[in-house]
C-alpha cells in the first residue's frame, strides 16, 4: 500500500520503518527540515535499538520529505497522523499539530478513498474532531462535498521506547476503531502480515518463540481512543500500587520485591510492571494520566484512582531526596552522583525523567549534583544546560569524591562497574537493581525501594 506518515517522532518513525519493512511504499513527512536531512542520510534522530539496522533493510521502500507537495497525499491509501501532542499547563493535550496535519490532508485529498489514521495519542473525541476538520477544510478548499472520500480510524500505539520496533512487529494486540467498515478493512489488510505473523523476521529482531498470530480488536472510534488511555493509566497505576506497597514494606520490614513476586504469580495480576522503584517517567504515563483526569473533569467526573497513581509516582522522587537527607543529615555542600539520567534504559529520552526532579530537589537543598548516563548526556546538555547539574562523560568523574550515589536508571552498565574500587558511601538504589548484599559487604549503606 502507499502510506504517508505525518510526524517522525518515536511513533511515526517506528511505524514508518515497520510498514516499509513489510513491503509498503512509505513516505514520512515532518516540518522539521533538519530532522528530515538526517533521515534522508539514513541517520536516526534519536537513539532506539535496531532503528538504523531496520532503516537500512527498508531503505528502498521509505522516503522522507518536509514538503507537502512532494508527499503526494492524493495518491496515498493510508495517512497516519503521528505528530506530537504536548501537554498544556492544565494537563490537556495541545492539538495544534494535529489540526495542521488534518488541514494539510484536506487540501491535498484527491477523489481516491483515503484512510486517515489517528496514531498520535489524542484526547477522547479527537477522531470526530479530525474528521470534521478534514471535511470542512476539504469543502472550503475544493468547493465540493467530501462525502465518502475518507475515513478516520483510531489506531492507538502501545510501543515501548527501547523496544519500539520489537513492539511494532510483534505487538500484544492491534486495536483499530472506526464507524467506517471500509476504513477498518483497509487497515486489516495493511496490518495483515503483523496479524498473521507471516513476514520474514529481520535477523536483528527475531520473532518471539511461539508467536503465531496477533489478535486484532476492531471497535468504534471512541472506544479505541479510550483503550489507549485506559491501558497506559492501568500500567501507571500498577507501578504506583507496588510503590505504595513498597512504602509499607519498608516500614514493616518486608521486601517489596518478594511481595511483587508473590502477587505477580497470580495469573489475574501478572508479574510485569510491578518493579518497585522511583516510579515512571517518559512521554506517555505522565501525560496520558494527566489528560485522562482533565478529560474526565470536562464531564464533571473525578478519577481518584488515576490521580492517586500520579501523586504516588511523583512522591517517589522527593522520597529519594528525603531518604538521602535522613542518612546524610545535611545536604548542603554534599556531592551526590546520579547514575542514569534518561527516564529508562535503552533510550536517550529525558521527557518527565525522574532524574530531573531528583536533581532539582537536591540542588534546591544545596547539594552538588554530578550526573552520568551512557547515552542521554548530549540531550541533557542541550535541553537542560542551566539546571546546575555537572554532566560527566565518564562515570568515574561523576563518582569522584561523591558522598552519596543515587542509581536513577537501571542501565546494565552500572552493574558492570568495579564497585570494590568505589569508596563506599550512602547509595540509594532507586531501581533495586544492584547487588545490595555485595555492596553492603563492601561497606556501602544501601537504601533500596521497599526493602
Ligand atoms: C509506555 C507504555 O508501556 C507503552 O505501551 C505506551 O505506548 C507508551 O508508554 P514507555 O514510556 O516507552 O512506554 O516505557 P515503559 O517501559 O512502559 O516504562 C515507563 C516507565 O515506567 C519507565 O520510567 C519505567 O522505568 C517505569 N517502570 C516500568 C517502573 O517504574 N516499574 C515497572 O515495573 C515498569
Tab-separated table of N, CA and C in Angstrom, residues 81-154:
chain	number	residue	atom	x	y	z
A	81	UNK	N	-1.516	10.118	11.101
A	81	UNK	CA	-1.150	11.349	11.807
A	81	UNK	C	-0.433	10.913	13.082
A	82	UNK	N	0.866	11.205	13.124
A	82	UNK	CA	1.674	10.768	14.283
A	82	UNK	C	2.495	11.953	14.786
A	83	UNK	N	1.839	13.095	14.885
A	83	UNK	CA	2.546	14.310	15.331
A	83	UNK	C	2.477	14.402	16.859
A	84	UNK	N	3.256	15.312	17.408
A	84	UNK	CA	3.290	15.477	18.866
A	84	UNK	C	2.006	16.099	19.396
A	85	UNK	N	1.654	15.711	20.620
A	85	UNK	CA	0.503	16.329	21.306
A	85	UNK	C	0.958	16.702	22.716
A	86	UNK	N	1.838	17.725	22.806
A	86	UNK	CA	2.399	18.056	24.128
A	86	UNK	C	1.342	18.506	25.121
A	87	UNK	N	1.652	18.360	26.411
A	87	UNK	CA	0.683	18.753	27.450
A	87	UNK	C	0.629	20.266	27.599
A	88	UNK	N	-0.572	20.776	27.781
A	88	UNK	CA	-0.744	22.184	28.155
A	88	UNK	C	-0.666	22.263	29.683
A	89	UNK	N	-0.502	23.466	30.235
A	89	UNK	CA	-0.350	23.563	31.692
A	89	UNK	C	-1.470	22.884	32.486
A	90	UNK	N	-2.700	22.828	31.955
A	90	UNK	CA	-3.788	22.201	32.717
A	90	UNK	C	-3.852	20.682	32.517
A	91	UNK	N	-2.850	20.116	31.825
A	91	UNK	CA	-2.821	18.667	31.658
A	91	UNK	C	-3.481	18.213	30.364
A	92	UNK	N	-4.248	19.090	29.722
A	92	UNK	CA	-4.893	18.684	28.469
A	92	UNK	C	-3.852	18.718	27.338
A	93	UNK	N	-4.161	18.055	26.220
A	93	UNK	CA	-3.182	17.939	25.140
A	93	UNK	C	-3.316	19.113	24.168
A	94	UNK	N	-2.167	19.586	23.702
A	94	UNK	CA	-2.154	20.642	22.683
A	94	UNK	C	-2.315	19.975	21.313
A	95	UNK	N	-3.413	20.288	20.637
A	95	UNK	CA	-3.739	19.595	19.380
A	95	UNK	C	-3.412	20.407	18.140
A	96	UNK	N	-2.612	21.453	18.317
A	96	UNK	CA	-2.331	22.342	17.202
A	96	UNK	C	-1.702	21.593	16.012
A	97	UNK	N	-0.739	20.705	16.314
A	97	UNK	CA	-0.068	19.999	15.206
A	97	UNK	C	-1.022	19.014	14.530
A	98	UNK	N	-1.938	18.458	15.306
A	98	UNK	CA	-2.916	17.529	14.719
A	98	UNK	C	-3.827	18.315	13.772
A	99	UNK	N	-4.235	19.518	14.223
A	99	UNK	CA	-5.120	20.341	13.379
A	99	UNK	C	-4.414	20.700	12.068
A	100	UNK	N	-3.135	21.116	12.192
A	100	UNK	CA	-2.392	21.473	10.969
A	100	UNK	C	-2.288	20.283	10.023
A	101	UNK	N	-2.023	19.094	10.591
A	101	UNK	CA	-1.907	17.893	9.747
A	101	UNK	C	-3.237	17.611	9.056
A	102	UNK	N	-4.337	17.721	9.803
A	102	UNK	CA	-5.659	17.427	9.224
A	102	UNK	C	-5.971	18.423	8.094
A	103	UNK	N	-5.627	19.679	8.287
A	103	UNK	CA	-5.899	20.678	7.236
A	103	UNK	C	-5.039	20.413	6.002
A	104	UNK	N	-3.776	20.047	6.241
A	104	UNK	CA	-2.905	19.770	5.091
A	104	UNK	C	-3.430	18.570	4.316
A	105	UNK	N	-3.932	17.575	5.011
A	105	UNK	CA	-4.502	16.402	4.318
A	105	UNK	C	-5.699	16.852	3.483
A	106	UNK	N	-6.577	17.640	4.104
A	106	UNK	CA	-7.808	18.070	3.413
A	106	UNK	C	-7.489	18.814	2.131
A	107	UNK	N	-6.491	19.680	2.173
A	107	UNK	CA	-6.159	20.479	0.985
A	107	UNK	C	-5.757	19.620	-0.185
A	108	UNK	N	-5.089	18.471	0.122
A	108	UNK	CA	-4.477	17.694	-0.958
A	108	UNK	C	-5.210	16.384	-1.268
A	109	UNK	N	-6.325	16.113	-0.612
A	109	UNK	CA	-7.037	14.860	-0.903
A	109	UNK	C	-7.498	14.829	-2.362
A	110	UNK	N	-7.400	13.655	-2.983
A	110	UNK	CA	-7.904	13.528	-4.361
A	110	UNK	C	-9.269	12.825	-4.289
A	111	UNK	N	-9.749	12.321	-5.434
A	111	UNK	CA	-11.053	11.650	-5.424
A	111	UNK	C	-10.952	10.194	-4.962
A	112	UNK	N	-9.708	9.782	-4.676
A	112	UNK	CA	-9.476	8.396	-4.254
A	112	UNK	C	-9.769	8.241	-2.757
A	113	UNK	N	-10.382	7.136	-2.356
A	113	UNK	CA	-10.692	6.906	-0.932
A	113	UNK	C	-9.383	6.792	-0.122
A	114	UNK	N	-9.315	7.532	0.943
A	114	UNK	CA	-8.106	7.540	1.776
A	114	UNK	C	-8.487	7.291	3.236
A	115	UNK	N	-7.682	6.487	3.902
A	115	UNK	CA	-7.917	6.265	5.329
A	115	UNK	C	-6.957	7.149	6.122
A	116	UNK	N	-7.514	7.972	6.986
A	116	UNK	CA	-6.692	8.832	7.840
A	116	UNK	C	-6.665	8.200	9.228
A	117	UNK	N	-5.447	7.886	9.676
A	117	UNK	CA	-5.324	7.164	10.945
A	117	UNK	C	-4.797	8.097	12.027
A	118	UNK	N	-5.525	8.174	13.100
A	118	UNK	CA	-5.053	8.917	14.266
A	118	UNK	C	-4.162	8.011	15.075
A	119	UNK	N	-2.864	8.246	14.981
A	119	UNK	CA	-1.909	7.409	15.726
A	119	UNK	C	-1.377	8.182	16.928
A	120	UNK	N	-1.394	9.504	16.816
A	120	UNK	CA	-0.988	10.319	17.973
A	120	UNK	C	-1.944	10.011	19.104
A	121	UNK	N	-1.452	10.132	20.339
A	121	UNK	CA	-2.345	9.952	21.475
A	121	UNK	C	-3.158	11.226	21.620
A	122	UNK	N	-4.378	11.155	21.152
A	122	UNK	CA	-5.212	12.361	21.140
A	122	UNK	C	-6.325	12.217	22.173
A	123	UNK	N	-6.831	13.341	22.677
A	123	UNK	CA	-7.903	13.241	23.671
A	123	UNK	C	-9.111	12.505	23.105
A	124	UNK	N	-9.830	11.896	24.033
A	124	UNK	CA	-11.023	11.154	23.652
A	124	UNK	C	-11.968	12.097	22.902
A	125	UNK	N	-12.415	11.664	21.740
A	125	UNK	CA	-13.298	12.509	20.925
A	125	UNK	C	-12.575	13.186	19.777
A	126	UNK	N	-11.237	13.074	19.738
A	126	UNK	CA	-10.488	13.801	18.699
A	126	UNK	C	-10.675	13.209	17.318
A	127	UNK	N	-10.995	11.923	17.245
A	127	UNK	CA	-11.211	11.313	15.934
A	127	UNK	C	-12.325	12.037	15.199
A	128	UNK	N	-13.411	12.270	15.905
A	128	UNK	CA	-14.527	13.002	15.289
A	128	UNK	C	-14.095	14.403	14.889
A	129	UNK	N	-13.317	15.002	15.754
A	129	UNK	CA	-12.847	16.367	15.523
A	129	UNK	C	-11.948	16.419	14.269
A	130	UNK	N	-11.041	15.445	14.127
A	130	UNK	CA	-10.172	15.389	12.941
A	130	UNK	C	-11.040	15.210	11.692
A	131	UNK	N	-12.022	14.321	11.791
A	131	UNK	CA	-12.920	14.095	10.642
A	131	UNK	C	-13.632	15.384	10.252
A	132	UNK	N	-14.078	16.133	11.250
A	132	UNK	CA	-14.807	17.375	10.965
A	132	UNK	C	-13.884	18.406	10.325
A	133	UNK	N	-12.634	18.486	10.804
A	133	UNK	CA	-11.687	19.461	10.219
A	133	UNK	C	-11.418	19.109	8.763
A	134	UNK	N	-11.165	17.830	8.491
A	134	UNK	CA	-10.848	17.434	7.113
A	134	UNK	C	-12.048	17.748	6.204
A	135	UNK	N	-13.226	17.393	6.679
A	135	UNK	CA	-14.437	17.604	5.859
A	135	UNK	C	-14.629	19.105	5.575
A	136	UNK	N	-14.603	19.911	6.631
A	136	UNK	CA	-14.846	21.345	6.466
A	136	UNK	C	-13.777	21.964	5.573
A	137	UNK	N	-12.531	21.611	5.838
A	137	UNK	CA	-11.438	22.226	5.099
A	137	UNK	C	-11.445	21.762	3.639
A	138	UNK	N	-11.789	20.510	3.430
A	138	UNK	CA	-11.867	19.996	2.052
A	138	UNK	C	-12.939	20.768	1.285
A	139	UNK	N	-14.076	20.921	1.924
A	139	UNK	CA	-15.188	21.574	1.216
A	139	UNK	C	-14.853	23.038	0.937
A	140	UNK	N	-14.110	23.653	1.864
A	140	UNK	CA	-13.722	25.061	1.668
A	140	UNK	C	-12.712	25.181	0.523
A	141	UNK	N	-11.707	24.298	0.502
A	141	UNK	CA	-10.632	24.464	-0.484
A	141	UNK	C	-10.984	23.835	-1.848
A	142	UNK	N	-11.861	22.846	-1.870
A	142	UNK	CA	-12.184	22.182	-3.143
A	142	UNK	C	-13.542	22.613	-3.694
A	143	UNK	N	-14.348	23.255	-2.859
A	143	UNK	CA	-15.661	23.733	-3.302
A	143	UNK	C	-16.646	22.612	-3.610
A	144	UNK	N	-16.435	21.420	-3.012
A	144	UNK	CA	-17.405	20.330	-3.191
A	144	UNK	C	-17.444	19.456	-1.940
A	145	UNK	N	-18.473	18.608	-1.867
A	145	UNK	CA	-18.659	17.762	-0.677
A	145	UNK	C	-17.563	16.694	-0.579
A	146	UNK	N	-17.193	16.353	0.666
A	146	UNK	CA	-16.145	15.344	0.888
A	146	UNK	C	-16.734	13.973	1.188
A	147	UNK	N	-18.061	13.827	1.033
A	147	UNK	CA	-18.733	12.587	1.449
A	147	UNK	C	-18.101	11.347	0.832
A	148	UNK	N	-17.763	10.363	1.697
A	148	UNK	CA	-17.255	9.072	1.208
A	148	UNK	C	-15.813	9.103	0.743
A	149	UNK	N	-15.169	10.260	0.829
A	149	UNK	CA	-13.798	10.347	0.302
A	149	UNK	C	-12.750	9.807	1.261
A	150	UNK	N	-13.075	9.873	2.526
A	150	UNK	CA	-12.069	9.455	3.503
A	150	UNK	C	-12.758	8.867	4.739
A	151	UNK	N	-11.976	8.116	5.506
A	151	UNK	CA	-12.476	7.597	6.790
A	151	UNK	C	-11.415	7.884	7.831
A	152	UNK	N	-11.838	8.205	9.034
A	152	UNK	CA	-10.877	8.382	10.131
A	152	UNK	C	-10.912	7.124	11.005
A	153	UNK	N	-9.743	6.573	11.241
A	153	UNK	CA	-9.626	5.384	12.089
A	153	UNK	C	-8.650	5.694	13.221
A	154	UNK	N	-9.000	5.298	14.415
A	154	UNK	CA	-8.060	5.432	15.522
A	154	UNK	C	-7.274	4.133	15.644
